[in-house]
C-alpha positions as a printed Julia matrix, in Angstrom:
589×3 Matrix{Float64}:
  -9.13  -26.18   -4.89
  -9.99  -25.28   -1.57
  -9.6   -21.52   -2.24
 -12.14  -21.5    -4.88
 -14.97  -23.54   -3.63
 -14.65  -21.99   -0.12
 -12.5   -19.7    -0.12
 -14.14  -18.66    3.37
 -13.06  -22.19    4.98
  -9.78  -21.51    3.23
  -9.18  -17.89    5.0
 -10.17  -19.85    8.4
  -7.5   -22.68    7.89
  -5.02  -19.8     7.43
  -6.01  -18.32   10.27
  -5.55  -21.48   12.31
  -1.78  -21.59   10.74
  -0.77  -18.43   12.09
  -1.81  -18.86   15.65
  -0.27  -22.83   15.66
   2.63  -20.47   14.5
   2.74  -17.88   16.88
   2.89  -20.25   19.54
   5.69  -21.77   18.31
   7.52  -18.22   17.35
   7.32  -19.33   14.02
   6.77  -17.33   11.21
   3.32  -17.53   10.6
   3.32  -15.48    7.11
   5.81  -17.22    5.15
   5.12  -16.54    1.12
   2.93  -19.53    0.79
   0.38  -18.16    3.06
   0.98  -14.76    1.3
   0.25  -16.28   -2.18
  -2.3   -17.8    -1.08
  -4.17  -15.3     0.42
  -3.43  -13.15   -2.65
  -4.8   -15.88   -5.0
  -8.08  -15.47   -2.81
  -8.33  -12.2    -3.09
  -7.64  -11.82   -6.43
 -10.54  -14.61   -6.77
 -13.04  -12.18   -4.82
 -11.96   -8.89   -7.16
 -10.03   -7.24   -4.09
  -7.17   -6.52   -6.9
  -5.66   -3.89   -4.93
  -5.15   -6.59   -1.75
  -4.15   -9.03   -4.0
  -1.28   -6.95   -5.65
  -0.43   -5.99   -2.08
   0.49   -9.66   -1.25
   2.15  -10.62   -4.57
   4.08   -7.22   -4.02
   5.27   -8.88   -0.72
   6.45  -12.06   -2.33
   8.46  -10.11   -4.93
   9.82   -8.17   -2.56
  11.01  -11.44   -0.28
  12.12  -13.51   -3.34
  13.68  -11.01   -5.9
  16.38  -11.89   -7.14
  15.79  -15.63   -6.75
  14.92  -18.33   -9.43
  11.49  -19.76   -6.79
   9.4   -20.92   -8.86
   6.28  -19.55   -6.56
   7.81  -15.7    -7.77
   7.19  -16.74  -11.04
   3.43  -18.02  -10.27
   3.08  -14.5    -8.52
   4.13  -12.56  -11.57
   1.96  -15.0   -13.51
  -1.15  -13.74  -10.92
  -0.14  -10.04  -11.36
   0.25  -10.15  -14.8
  -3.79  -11.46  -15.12
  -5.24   -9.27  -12.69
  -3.42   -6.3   -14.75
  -4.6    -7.45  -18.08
  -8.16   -7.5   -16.57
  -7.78   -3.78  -15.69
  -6.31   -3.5   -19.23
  -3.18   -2.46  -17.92
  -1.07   -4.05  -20.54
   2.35   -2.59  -20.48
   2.41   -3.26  -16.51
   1.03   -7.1   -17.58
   3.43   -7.1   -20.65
   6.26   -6.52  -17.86
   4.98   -9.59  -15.52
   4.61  -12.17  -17.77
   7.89  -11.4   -19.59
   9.44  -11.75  -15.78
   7.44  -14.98  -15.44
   9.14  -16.42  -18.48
  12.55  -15.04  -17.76
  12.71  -16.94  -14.73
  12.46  -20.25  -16.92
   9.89  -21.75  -14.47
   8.29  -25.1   -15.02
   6.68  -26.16  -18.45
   3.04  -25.67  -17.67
   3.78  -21.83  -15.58
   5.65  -20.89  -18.18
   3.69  -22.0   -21.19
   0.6   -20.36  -19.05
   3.11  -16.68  -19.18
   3.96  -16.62  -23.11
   0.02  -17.57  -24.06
  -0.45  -14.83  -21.65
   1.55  -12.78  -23.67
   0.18  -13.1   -26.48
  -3.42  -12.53  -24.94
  -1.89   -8.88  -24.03
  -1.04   -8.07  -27.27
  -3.77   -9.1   -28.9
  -5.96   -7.4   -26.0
  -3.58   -4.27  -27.09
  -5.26   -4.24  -30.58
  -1.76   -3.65  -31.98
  -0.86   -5.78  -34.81
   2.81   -5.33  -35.14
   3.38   -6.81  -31.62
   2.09   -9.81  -32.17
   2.05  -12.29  -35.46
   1.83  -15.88  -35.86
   5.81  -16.27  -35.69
   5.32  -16.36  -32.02
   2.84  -19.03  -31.19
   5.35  -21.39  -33.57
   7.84  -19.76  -31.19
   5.85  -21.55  -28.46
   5.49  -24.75  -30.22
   9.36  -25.07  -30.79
  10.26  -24.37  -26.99
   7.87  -27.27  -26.21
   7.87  -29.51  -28.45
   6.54  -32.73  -27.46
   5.71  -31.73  -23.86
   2.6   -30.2   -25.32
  -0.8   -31.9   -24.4
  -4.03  -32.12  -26.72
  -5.47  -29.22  -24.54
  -2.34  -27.35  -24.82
  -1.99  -27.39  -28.38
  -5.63  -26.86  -28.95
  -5.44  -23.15  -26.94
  -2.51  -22.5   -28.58
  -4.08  -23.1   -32.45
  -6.94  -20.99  -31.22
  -4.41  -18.13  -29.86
  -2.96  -18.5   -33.88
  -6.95  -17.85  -35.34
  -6.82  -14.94  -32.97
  -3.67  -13.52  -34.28
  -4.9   -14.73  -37.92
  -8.16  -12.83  -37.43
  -6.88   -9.42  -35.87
  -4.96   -9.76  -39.19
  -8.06   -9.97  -40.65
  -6.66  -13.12  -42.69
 -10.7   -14.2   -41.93
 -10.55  -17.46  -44.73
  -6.89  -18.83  -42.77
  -8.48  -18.18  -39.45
 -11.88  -20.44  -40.24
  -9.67  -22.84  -41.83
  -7.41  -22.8   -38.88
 -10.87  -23.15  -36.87
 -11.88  -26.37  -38.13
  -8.19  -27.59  -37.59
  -9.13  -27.71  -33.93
 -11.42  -30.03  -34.2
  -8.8   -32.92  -35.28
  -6.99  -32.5   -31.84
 -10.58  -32.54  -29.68
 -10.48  -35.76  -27.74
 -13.47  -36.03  -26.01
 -11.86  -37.76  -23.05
  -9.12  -34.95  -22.4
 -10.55  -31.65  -23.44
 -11.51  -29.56  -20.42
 -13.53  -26.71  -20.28
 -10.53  -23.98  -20.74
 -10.13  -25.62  -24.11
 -13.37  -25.58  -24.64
 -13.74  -21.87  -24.36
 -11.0   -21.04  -26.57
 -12.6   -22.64  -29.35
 -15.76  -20.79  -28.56
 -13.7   -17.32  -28.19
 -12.69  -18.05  -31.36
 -15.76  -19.11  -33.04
 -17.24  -15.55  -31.82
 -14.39  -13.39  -33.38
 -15.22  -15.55  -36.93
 -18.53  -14.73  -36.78
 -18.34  -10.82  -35.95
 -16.16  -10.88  -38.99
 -19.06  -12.27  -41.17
 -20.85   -9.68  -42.86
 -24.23  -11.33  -43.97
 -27.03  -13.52  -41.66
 -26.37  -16.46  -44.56
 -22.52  -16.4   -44.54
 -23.37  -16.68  -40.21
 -25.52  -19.56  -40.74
 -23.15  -21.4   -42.73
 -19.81  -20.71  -40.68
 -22.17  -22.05  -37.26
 -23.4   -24.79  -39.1
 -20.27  -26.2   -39.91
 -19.09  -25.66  -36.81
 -21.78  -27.89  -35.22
 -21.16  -30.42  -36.82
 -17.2   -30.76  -36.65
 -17.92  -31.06  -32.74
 -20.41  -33.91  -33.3
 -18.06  -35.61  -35.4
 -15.26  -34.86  -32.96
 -17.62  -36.01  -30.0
 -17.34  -32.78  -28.03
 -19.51  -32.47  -25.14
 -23.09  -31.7   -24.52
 -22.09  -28.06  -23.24
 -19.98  -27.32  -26.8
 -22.59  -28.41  -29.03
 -25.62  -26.7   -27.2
 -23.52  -23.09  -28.14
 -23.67  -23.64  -31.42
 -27.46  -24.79  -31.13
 -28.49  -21.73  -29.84
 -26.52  -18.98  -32.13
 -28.04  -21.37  -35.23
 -32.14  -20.61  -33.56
 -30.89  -16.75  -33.02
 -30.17  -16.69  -36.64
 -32.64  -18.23  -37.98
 -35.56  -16.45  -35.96
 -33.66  -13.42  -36.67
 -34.29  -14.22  -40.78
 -37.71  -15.07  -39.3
 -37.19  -18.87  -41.13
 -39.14  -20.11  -37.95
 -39.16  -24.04  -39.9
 -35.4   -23.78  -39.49
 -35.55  -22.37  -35.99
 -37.98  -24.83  -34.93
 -35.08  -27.45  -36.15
 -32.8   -26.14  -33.37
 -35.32  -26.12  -30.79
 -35.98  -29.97  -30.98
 -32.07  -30.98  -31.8
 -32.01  -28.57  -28.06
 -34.55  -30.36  -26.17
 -32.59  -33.84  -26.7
 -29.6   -32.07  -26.02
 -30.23  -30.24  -23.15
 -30.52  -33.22  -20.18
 -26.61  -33.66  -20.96
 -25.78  -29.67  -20.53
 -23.8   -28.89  -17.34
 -23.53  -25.22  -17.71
 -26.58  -23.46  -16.12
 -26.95  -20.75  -17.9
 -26.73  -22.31  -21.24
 -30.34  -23.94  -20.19
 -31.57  -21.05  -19.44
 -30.92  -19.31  -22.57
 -32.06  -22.15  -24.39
 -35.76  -22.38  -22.52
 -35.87  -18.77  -23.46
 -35.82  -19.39  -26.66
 -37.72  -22.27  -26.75
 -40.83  -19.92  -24.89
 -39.96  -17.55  -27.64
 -40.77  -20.21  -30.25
 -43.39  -21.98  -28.51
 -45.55  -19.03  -27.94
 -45.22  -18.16  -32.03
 -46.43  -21.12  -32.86
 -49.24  -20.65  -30.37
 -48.27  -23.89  -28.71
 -48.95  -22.36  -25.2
 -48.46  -25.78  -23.48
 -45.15  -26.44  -24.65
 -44.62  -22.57  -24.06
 -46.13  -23.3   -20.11
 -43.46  -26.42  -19.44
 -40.75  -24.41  -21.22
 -40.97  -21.46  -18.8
 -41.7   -23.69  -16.08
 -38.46  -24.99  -16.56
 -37.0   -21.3   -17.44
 -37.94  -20.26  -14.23
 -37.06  -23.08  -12.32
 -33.35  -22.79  -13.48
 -33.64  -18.94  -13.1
 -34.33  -19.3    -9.29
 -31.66  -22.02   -8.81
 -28.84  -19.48  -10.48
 -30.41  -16.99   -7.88
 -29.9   -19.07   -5.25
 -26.56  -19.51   -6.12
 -25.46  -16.27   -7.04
 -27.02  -15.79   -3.47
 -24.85  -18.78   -1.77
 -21.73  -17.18   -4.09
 -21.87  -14.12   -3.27
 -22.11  -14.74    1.02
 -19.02  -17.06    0.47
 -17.11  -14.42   -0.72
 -18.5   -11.82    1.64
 -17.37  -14.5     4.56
 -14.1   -14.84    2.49
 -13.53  -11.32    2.35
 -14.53  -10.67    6.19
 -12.27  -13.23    7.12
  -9.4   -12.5     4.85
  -9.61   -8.67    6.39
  -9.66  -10.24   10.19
  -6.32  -12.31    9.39
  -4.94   -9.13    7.77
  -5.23   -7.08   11.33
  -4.1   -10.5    12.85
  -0.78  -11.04   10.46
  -0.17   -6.85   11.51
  -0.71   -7.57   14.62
   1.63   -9.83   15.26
   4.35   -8.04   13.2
   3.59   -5.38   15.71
   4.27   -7.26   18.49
   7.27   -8.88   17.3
   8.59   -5.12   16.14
   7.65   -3.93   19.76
   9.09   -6.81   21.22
  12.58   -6.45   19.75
  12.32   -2.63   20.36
  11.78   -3.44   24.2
  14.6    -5.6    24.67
  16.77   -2.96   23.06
  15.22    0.3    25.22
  15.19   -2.03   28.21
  19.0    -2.76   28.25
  20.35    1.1    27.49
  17.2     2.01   29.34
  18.46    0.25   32.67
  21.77    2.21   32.8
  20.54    5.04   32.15
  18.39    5.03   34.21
  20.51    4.2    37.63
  22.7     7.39   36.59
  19.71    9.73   36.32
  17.34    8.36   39.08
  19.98   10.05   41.65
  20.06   12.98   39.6
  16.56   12.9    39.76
  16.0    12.35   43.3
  17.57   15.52   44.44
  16.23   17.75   41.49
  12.75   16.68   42.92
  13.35   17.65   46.49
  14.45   20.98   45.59
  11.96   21.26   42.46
   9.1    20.28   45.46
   9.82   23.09   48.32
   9.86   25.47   45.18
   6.97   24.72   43.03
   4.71   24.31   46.51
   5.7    28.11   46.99
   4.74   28.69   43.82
   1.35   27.27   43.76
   0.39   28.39   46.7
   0.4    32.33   45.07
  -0.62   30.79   41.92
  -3.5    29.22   43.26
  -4.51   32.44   45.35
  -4.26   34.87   42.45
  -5.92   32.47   40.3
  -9.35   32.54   42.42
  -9.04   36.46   43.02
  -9.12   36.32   39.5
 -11.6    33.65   38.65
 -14.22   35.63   41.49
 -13.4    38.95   39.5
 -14.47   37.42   36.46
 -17.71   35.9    37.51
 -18.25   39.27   38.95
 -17.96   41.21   35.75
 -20.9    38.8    34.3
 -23.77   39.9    36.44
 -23.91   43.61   35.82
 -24.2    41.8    31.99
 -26.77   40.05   32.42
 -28.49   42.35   35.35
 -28.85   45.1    32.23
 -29.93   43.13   29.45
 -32.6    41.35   31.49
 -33.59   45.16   32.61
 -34.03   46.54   29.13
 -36.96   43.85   28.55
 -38.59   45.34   32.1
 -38.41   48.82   30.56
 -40.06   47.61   27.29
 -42.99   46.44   29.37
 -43.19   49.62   30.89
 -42.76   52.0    27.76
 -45.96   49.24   25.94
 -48.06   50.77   29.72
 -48.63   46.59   30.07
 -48.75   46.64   33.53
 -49.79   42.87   33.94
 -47.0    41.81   31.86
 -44.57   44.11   33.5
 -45.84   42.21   37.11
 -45.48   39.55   35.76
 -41.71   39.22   34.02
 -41.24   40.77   37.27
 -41.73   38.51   39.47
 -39.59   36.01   37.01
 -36.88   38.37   36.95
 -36.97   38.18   40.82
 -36.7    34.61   41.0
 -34.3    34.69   38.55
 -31.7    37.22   40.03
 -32.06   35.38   43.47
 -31.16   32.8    41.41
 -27.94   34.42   39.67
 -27.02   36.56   42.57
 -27.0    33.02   44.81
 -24.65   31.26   42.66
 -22.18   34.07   41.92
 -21.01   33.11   45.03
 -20.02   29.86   44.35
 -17.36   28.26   41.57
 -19.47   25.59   40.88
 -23.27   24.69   40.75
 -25.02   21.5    40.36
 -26.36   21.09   36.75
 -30.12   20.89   37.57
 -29.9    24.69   38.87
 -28.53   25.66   35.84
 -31.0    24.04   33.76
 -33.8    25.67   36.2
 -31.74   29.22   35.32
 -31.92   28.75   31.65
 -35.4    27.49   31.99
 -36.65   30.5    33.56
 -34.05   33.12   31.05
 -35.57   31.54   28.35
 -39.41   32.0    29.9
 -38.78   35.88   30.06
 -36.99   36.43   27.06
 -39.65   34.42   24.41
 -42.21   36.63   26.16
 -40.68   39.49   25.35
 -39.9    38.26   21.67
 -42.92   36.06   20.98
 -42.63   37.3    17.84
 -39.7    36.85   16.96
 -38.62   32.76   17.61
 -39.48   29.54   19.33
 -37.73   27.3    21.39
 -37.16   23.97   22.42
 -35.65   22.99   25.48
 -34.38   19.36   25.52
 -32.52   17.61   29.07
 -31.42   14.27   28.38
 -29.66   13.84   31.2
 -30.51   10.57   33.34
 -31.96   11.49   36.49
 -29.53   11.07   39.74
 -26.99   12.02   37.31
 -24.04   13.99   39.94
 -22.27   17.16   38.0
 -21.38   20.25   38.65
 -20.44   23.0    36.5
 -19.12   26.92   36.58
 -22.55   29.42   37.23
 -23.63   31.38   34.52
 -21.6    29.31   31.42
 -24.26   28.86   29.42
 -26.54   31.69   29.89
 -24.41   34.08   28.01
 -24.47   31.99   24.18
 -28.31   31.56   24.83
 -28.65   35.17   25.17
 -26.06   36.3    22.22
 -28.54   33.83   19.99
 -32.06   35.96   21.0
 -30.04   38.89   21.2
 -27.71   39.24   18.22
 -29.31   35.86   16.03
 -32.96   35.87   16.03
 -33.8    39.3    17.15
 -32.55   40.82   13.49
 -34.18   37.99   11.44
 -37.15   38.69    9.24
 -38.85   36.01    9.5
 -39.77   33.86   13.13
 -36.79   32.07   13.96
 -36.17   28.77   16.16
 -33.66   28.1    19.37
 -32.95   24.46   20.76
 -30.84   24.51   23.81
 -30.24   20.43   24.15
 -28.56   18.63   27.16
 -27.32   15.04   26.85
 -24.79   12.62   27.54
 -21.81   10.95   26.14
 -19.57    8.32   27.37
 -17.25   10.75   28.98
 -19.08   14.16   28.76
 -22.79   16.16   29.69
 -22.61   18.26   25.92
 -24.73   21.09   25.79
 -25.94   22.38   22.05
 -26.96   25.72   21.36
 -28.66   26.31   17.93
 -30.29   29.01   16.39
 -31.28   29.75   12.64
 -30.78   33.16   12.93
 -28.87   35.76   10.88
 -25.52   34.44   12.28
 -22.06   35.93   13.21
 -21.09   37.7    10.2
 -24.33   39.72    9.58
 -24.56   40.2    13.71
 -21.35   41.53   13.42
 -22.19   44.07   10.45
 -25.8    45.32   12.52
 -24.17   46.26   15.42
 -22.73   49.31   17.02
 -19.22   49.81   18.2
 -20.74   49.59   21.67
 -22.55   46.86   21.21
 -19.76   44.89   19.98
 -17.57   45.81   22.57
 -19.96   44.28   25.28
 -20.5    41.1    22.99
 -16.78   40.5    22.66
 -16.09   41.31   26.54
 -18.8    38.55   27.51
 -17.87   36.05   25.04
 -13.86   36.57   26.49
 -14.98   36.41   30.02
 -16.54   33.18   29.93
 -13.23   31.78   27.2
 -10.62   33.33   30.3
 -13.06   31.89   33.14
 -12.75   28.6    31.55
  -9.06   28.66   31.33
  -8.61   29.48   34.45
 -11.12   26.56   35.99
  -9.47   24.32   33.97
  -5.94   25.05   35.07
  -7.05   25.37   38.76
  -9.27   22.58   38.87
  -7.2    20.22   36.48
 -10.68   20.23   34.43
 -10.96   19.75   30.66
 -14.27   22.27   29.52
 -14.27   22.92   26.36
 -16.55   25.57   23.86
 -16.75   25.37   20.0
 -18.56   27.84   17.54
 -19.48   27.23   13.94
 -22.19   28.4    11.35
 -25.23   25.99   11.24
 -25.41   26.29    7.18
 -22.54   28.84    5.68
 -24.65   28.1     1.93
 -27.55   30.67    2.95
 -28.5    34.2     4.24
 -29.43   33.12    7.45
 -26.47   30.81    8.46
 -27.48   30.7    11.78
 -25.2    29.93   14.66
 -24.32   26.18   16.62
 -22.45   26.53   19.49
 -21.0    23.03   21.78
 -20.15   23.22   25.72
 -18.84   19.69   26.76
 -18.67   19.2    30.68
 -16.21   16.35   31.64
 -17.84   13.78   34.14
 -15.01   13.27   35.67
């Protein structure tokens, strides 16, 4: 009962077994626990981790006569006919019943059965033949509740046979088995599912009225419950109201209000205050109308409440069934790993003696040679890395030259002074930290801050930017000269300068957990139109400086035992303007 009331306490109680049981190298998911769990999540709707336990259970106990494999092919078999999977829930139950499990699992398996094929809609699988079936293989082991669903299963059957007159006799037949004292609310509903398929069979409001008015009163004279009467109550005001005979409806409203103090099921009272506003308000009776919605609304907020309480139970349930899941792999894992160990340790251990002397004077030789060898390694590497860093100013040196020519074409003298003087500052800048592998990050922020300064005046027209350092002050890193220079200038150069319209660049610093990442955005033209606008010298130069700074980075982070990495990608591949993104990440460490 536990798992349906709280099925969150339930999950926790489980969870409690398996750690008593991993202490004691038990095994802490034996197929109780498993159908268990199952049951509550097939109770929360989670049919897919339900059939994954019940799956587990077949697969443990095939084979076998266990009477809990024939309560999980009972589960499987409803949560498939709920999905209206029928030949998969046709398979189960038949299983179920095979295995000849106790009277009340396998009575639950052939009613099932005969649910499925009448859910199926396909008369020539099912008849009445096979509920007598039922009632021979039982016999006197049949309760009043049991032989109550099972006369209601034989209306069904009568009615998708459309044999309507058998079924409604057949209906009132139930009745003489209703013991007040012993029929529970299961029972209760399959005389109402019942009742329901009569009706929709009726094909005028009078022949309705008639079939639900003798239907009340066979459950007063069988004493049914407050609940069973209170159905019929309401269908008979519907009806009525409906045939607007609002003497007759009025009837059913009072017969309700003595009634309804007895009713259990909440949302039966609310459908009947609803009504009773409905009637009340027609008969302009506005303070019978007032108490009746008082009462409406009071229930209303109580089913929200606990629709409210329901549904964080099973959100708890669920959380806590998905916890015990990692735990229960967990600890399979270990175990697995565990056993693996022992095995790898014992091979591992002669092995091991044989090969550690092999080892030992591989590695002396191996040393003496590979020290050689990284000795010429490492010198050729920084020849190289110096000629590459070299090859990058006379880049930069001319593109930054053709916007000092542009000033002096336009005869601005003031503006030519003053880009200048930048420039200046800026190639003391560059030509001081060619020198050096690595620079600290704030001068290359100052660099870019000053590269972008000259370029946006020369192209005021033609973009915006936004320079963004999110880098915590004191932060310590260092980072190759000139890295990031060359994508800033390839988006002015080859991204915004071709767009029509004024474009935007953000050049963003900031921090990860294990990296300073640098983003590069522009919404200009992008590669593919760049690509298309340019001459065969131009691309040439593009390509070279693009390669120099992909083959500088190799080589730092071979020599340096650095990780640097560089992405490129289209900002929006859907437009004209697709605009280019470009990532530098900068290890901490």
């Amino acid at each position: 009962m536990m798992q349906k009331k709280s099925p969150d306490k339930a999950i926790l109680l489980l969870e409690e077994v398996l750690t008593q049981s991993k202490k004691i190298k038990g095994d802490p998911f034996n197929n109780q626990a498993s159908y268990l769990l199952g049951s509550i999540y097939a109770d929360l709707d989670q049919n897919k981790l339900a059939l994954e336990r019940f799956n587990q259970i077949e697969t443990r106990l095939v084979n076998t006569k266990d009477t809990l494999l024939a309560k999980t092919y009972l589960k499987k078999g409803n949560i498939y006919l709920a999905q209206n999977n029928f030949k998969a829930a046709t398979q189960s139950y038949e299983l179920c019943v095979n295995l000849n499990p106790p009277k009340n699992i396998s009575l639950s398996c052939m009613r099932a059965l005969v649910d499925t094929r009448l859910a199926e809609g396909d008369q020539s699988k099912v008849n009445v033949e096979q509920i007598t079936e039922i009632y021979d293989s039982y016999d006197n082991d049949l309760d009043d509740n049991d032989v109550i669903e099972l006369d209601a299963q034989k209306n069904q059957v009568l009615i998708q046979q459309n044999q309507i007159e058998d079924a409604e006799k057949g209906y009132g037949d139930l009745f003489a088995n209703a013991n007040i004292e012993k029929v529970n609310p299961k029972t209760l509903g399959s005389i109402e599912k019942t009742k329901k398929e009569i009706l929709k069979r009726k094909e005028t409001p009078l022949s309705k009225i008639d079939f639900t008015e003798k239907s009340l009163e066979r459950k007063k004279d069988a004493a049914l419950p407050a609940d069973a009467l209170m159905t019929d109550i309401i269908d008979l005001f519907d009806l009525y109201w409906r045939r607007a005979d609002y003497e007759k409806a009025a009837q059913y409203v009072d017969e309700g209000a003595s009634l309804i103090a007895r009713v259990n099921d909440i949302y039966m009272k609310k459908n009947y205050y609803e009504q009773a506003v409905k009637y009340y308000k027609r008969q302009e009776n506005y303070e019978q109308a007032f108490l009746a919605q008082q009462e409406w609304t009071t229930i209303n907020d109580q089913i929200q409440k606990e629709e409210r309480s329901k549904n964080k139970v099973q959100l708890d349930a669920l959380v806590n069934a998905r916890n015990l899941d990692i735990k229960e792999k967990d600890y399979f894992i270990q175990e697995k790993d565990e056993q693996i160990l022992q095995s790898q340790v014992r091979n591992q251990r002669l092995l091991i003696g044989f090969l550690s002397f092999l080892l030992l004077a591989a590695l002396i030789s191996f040393y003496f040679i590979m020290k050689n060898v990284r000795a010429k390694r490492k010198a050729n590497q920084l020849l190289l890395l110096k000629s590459l860093r070299s090859q990058m100013n006379p880049h930069f040196i001319f593109n930054a030259l053709n916007s000092v020519n542009q000033y002096i074409a336009l005869n601005d003298e003031r503006a030519a002074n003053q880009y200048l003087t930048d420039f200046s500052k800026l190639m003391r800048m560059v030509l001081d930290q060619s020198q050096k592998d690595f620079i600290p990050l704030e001068e290359e922020v100052h660099l870019l801050q000053l590269y972008l300064k000259l370029e946006h005046a020369r192209f005021q027209d033609k973009f915006e930017y936004s320079f963004e350092n999110k880098i915590q002050q004191g932060t310590s890193i260092s980072l190759p000269p000139m890295l990031i220079q060359p994508f800033v200038e390839n988006a002015v150069w080859h991204g915004l300068r071709y767009k029509k319209s004024k474009g935007e660049l953000l050049v963003r610093f900031y921090e990860t957990n294990k990296n300073i990442e640098i983003q590069i955005q522009d919404n200009g033209i992008g590669r593919k139109q760049s690509k298309a606008l340019k001459t065969l010298n131009q691309q040439t130069y593009n390509s070279t400086g693009l390669k120099n700074i992909h083959q500088r980075l190799a080589v730092i982070n071979e020599l340096y035992q650095k990780n640097y990495s560089i992405s490129i990608e289209d900002v929006d591949s859907s437009v004209t303007d697709t605009g280019t993104r470009v990532y530098i990440k900068i290890p901490k460490t």
